[in-house]
């Protein structure tokens, strides 16, 4: 996927890094090397992941490998703390510089605000981010868990003032629809948001693109030992989506979770899917979704928008 401000396209599968740690560089290195070897080039991290260890581990790997220019780093800052929201120029500056130090790099390719604070004017936020962009510390601006209305408001201000606006959005998008936010302040796309992204062809990087493994076969309606999965994903509509993913997977000779990930990659607007494999085997399984074509009819049927399978 081509993102404004970047010299190279992002791989459509993005490797999440919440499992990275300097204490386990073997797993970190194995995942990163397997990902790059398979053609991936985009890594998702954040200032808050593993108390900074995600960034530190990625920085160690980059330094050892010497391949900074080949890798697209998607980093996020301004996450709330125990005192509340932190979407301020001061917090953005602090998080950005700490992330750069941990990563041992001079710039971050895509820098996103991890949350929003609607009480802060978009002008304050855009001005602060552009200061860092003009200094060369950030190449492209994005947001995670913002409403479409706030993105539009921010980009209108940026356009009217000759400043860079947001060029990518990272909400949750998956075949399983959450009953409620997985974490406080998180946003999952609804039909209105899907329509907005399609109308504007606005790039979307989906977090939790595989719905926490909902389609892996580990879950069933009568198995309720994972309270978070039950709270967020257990619903009759989602079980029907699971049944349809299984049926289509059987026809195509793949797995239901591959079908679910392919659903994210076959939206009518540019999408990338952030995945969080815990093993190289899980990584390779997820990458198979790149080679799994889905028709618009199959996508709609999987999402319960069609009663019968239209090909």
mmCIF file of N, CA and C in Angstrom, residues 7 16 25-26 46 49 71 84-85 94 145 162 174 207 230 233 242 261 276:
data_model
loop_
_atom_site.group_PDB
_atom_site.id
_atom_site.type_symbol
_atom_site.label_atom_id
_atom_site.label_comp_id
_atom_site.label_asym_id
_atom_site.label_seq_id
_atom_site.Cartn_x
_atom_site.Cartn_y
_atom_site.Cartn_z
ATOM 1 N N UNK A 7 8.561 6.723 0.712
ATOM 2 C CA UNK A 7 9.192 6.435 -0.572
ATOM 3 C C UNK A 7 8.901 5.028 -1.068
ATOM 4 N N UNK A 16 2.879 -6.968 14.013
ATOM 5 C CA UNK A 16 2.761 -6.362 15.329
ATOM 6 C C UNK A 16 3.916 -6.775 16.215
ATOM 7 N N UNK A 25 15.202 -11.934 22.592
ATOM 8 C CA UNK A 25 15.595 -11.519 21.255
ATOM 9 C C UNK A 25 15.580 -12.671 20.263
ATOM 10 N N UNK A 26 15.629 -13.903 20.751
ATOM 11 C CA UNK A 26 15.573 -15.044 19.834
ATOM 12 C C UNK A 26 14.228 -15.064 19.107
ATOM 13 N N UNK A 46 4.522 0.726 19.517
ATOM 14 C CA UNK A 46 3.934 1.856 20.231
ATOM 15 C C UNK A 46 4.756 2.167 21.467
ATOM 16 N N UNK A 49 3.888 -0.188 24.449
ATOM 17 C CA UNK A 49 3.968 -1.645 24.366
ATOM 18 C C UNK A 49 5.107 -2.184 25.235
ATOM 19 N N UNK A 71 13.008 -0.884 6.183
ATOM 20 C CA UNK A 71 11.901 -1.159 7.099
ATOM 21 C C UNK A 71 11.065 0.098 7.317
ATOM 22 N N UNK A 84 -5.249 10.056 32.908
ATOM 23 C CA UNK A 84 -6.192 10.416 31.844
ATOM 24 C C UNK A 84 -5.524 10.648 30.501
ATOM 25 N N UNK A 85 -6.212 11.344 29.595
ATOM 26 C CA UNK A 85 -5.706 11.576 28.242
ATOM 27 C C UNK A 85 -4.398 12.361 28.241
ATOM 28 N N UNK A 94 7.353 14.329 24.175
ATOM 29 C CA UNK A 94 8.036 13.408 25.092
ATOM 30 C C UNK A 94 8.019 11.985 24.542
ATOM 31 N N UNK A 145 -7.757 4.935 16.599
ATOM 32 C CA UNK A 145 -8.908 5.104 17.489
ATOM 33 C C UNK A 145 -9.440 6.532 17.528
ATOM 34 N N UNK A 162 -1.986 25.068 5.092
ATOM 35 C CA UNK A 162 -0.787 24.613 4.406
ATOM 36 C C UNK A 162 0.057 23.645 5.212
ATOM 37 N N UNK A 174 -12.292 -6.214 11.660
ATOM 38 C CA UNK A 174 -12.156 -7.663 11.563
ATOM 39 C C UNK A 174 -13.502 -8.240 11.156
ATOM 40 N N UNK A 207 -5.958 -2.926 13.510
ATOM 41 C CA UNK A 207 -5.404 -3.664 14.639
ATOM 42 C C UNK A 207 -6.407 -4.751 15.052
ATOM 43 N N UNK A 230 -15.273 -13.771 25.404
ATOM 44 C CA UNK A 230 -16.718 -13.860 25.613
ATOM 45 C C UNK A 230 -17.340 -12.478 25.609
ATOM 46 N N UNK A 233 -16.469 -10.792 21.749
ATOM 47 C CA UNK A 233 -16.793 -11.393 20.456
ATOM 48 C C UNK A 233 -17.927 -12.416 20.462
ATOM 49 N N UNK A 242 -18.436 -17.081 11.793
ATOM 50 C CA UNK A 242 -17.469 -18.164 11.950
ATOM 51 C C UNK A 242 -17.881 -19.382 11.114
ATOM 52 N N UNK A 261 -8.828 -13.245 7.785
ATOM 53 C CA UNK A 261 -7.806 -12.232 7.520
ATOM 54 C C UNK A 261 -7.920 -11.723 6.089
ATOM 55 N N UNK A 276 -0.392 -10.369 15.088
ATOM 56 C CA UNK A 276 0.463 -10.546 16.268
ATOM 57 C C UNK A 276 0.814 -11.993 16.504
#
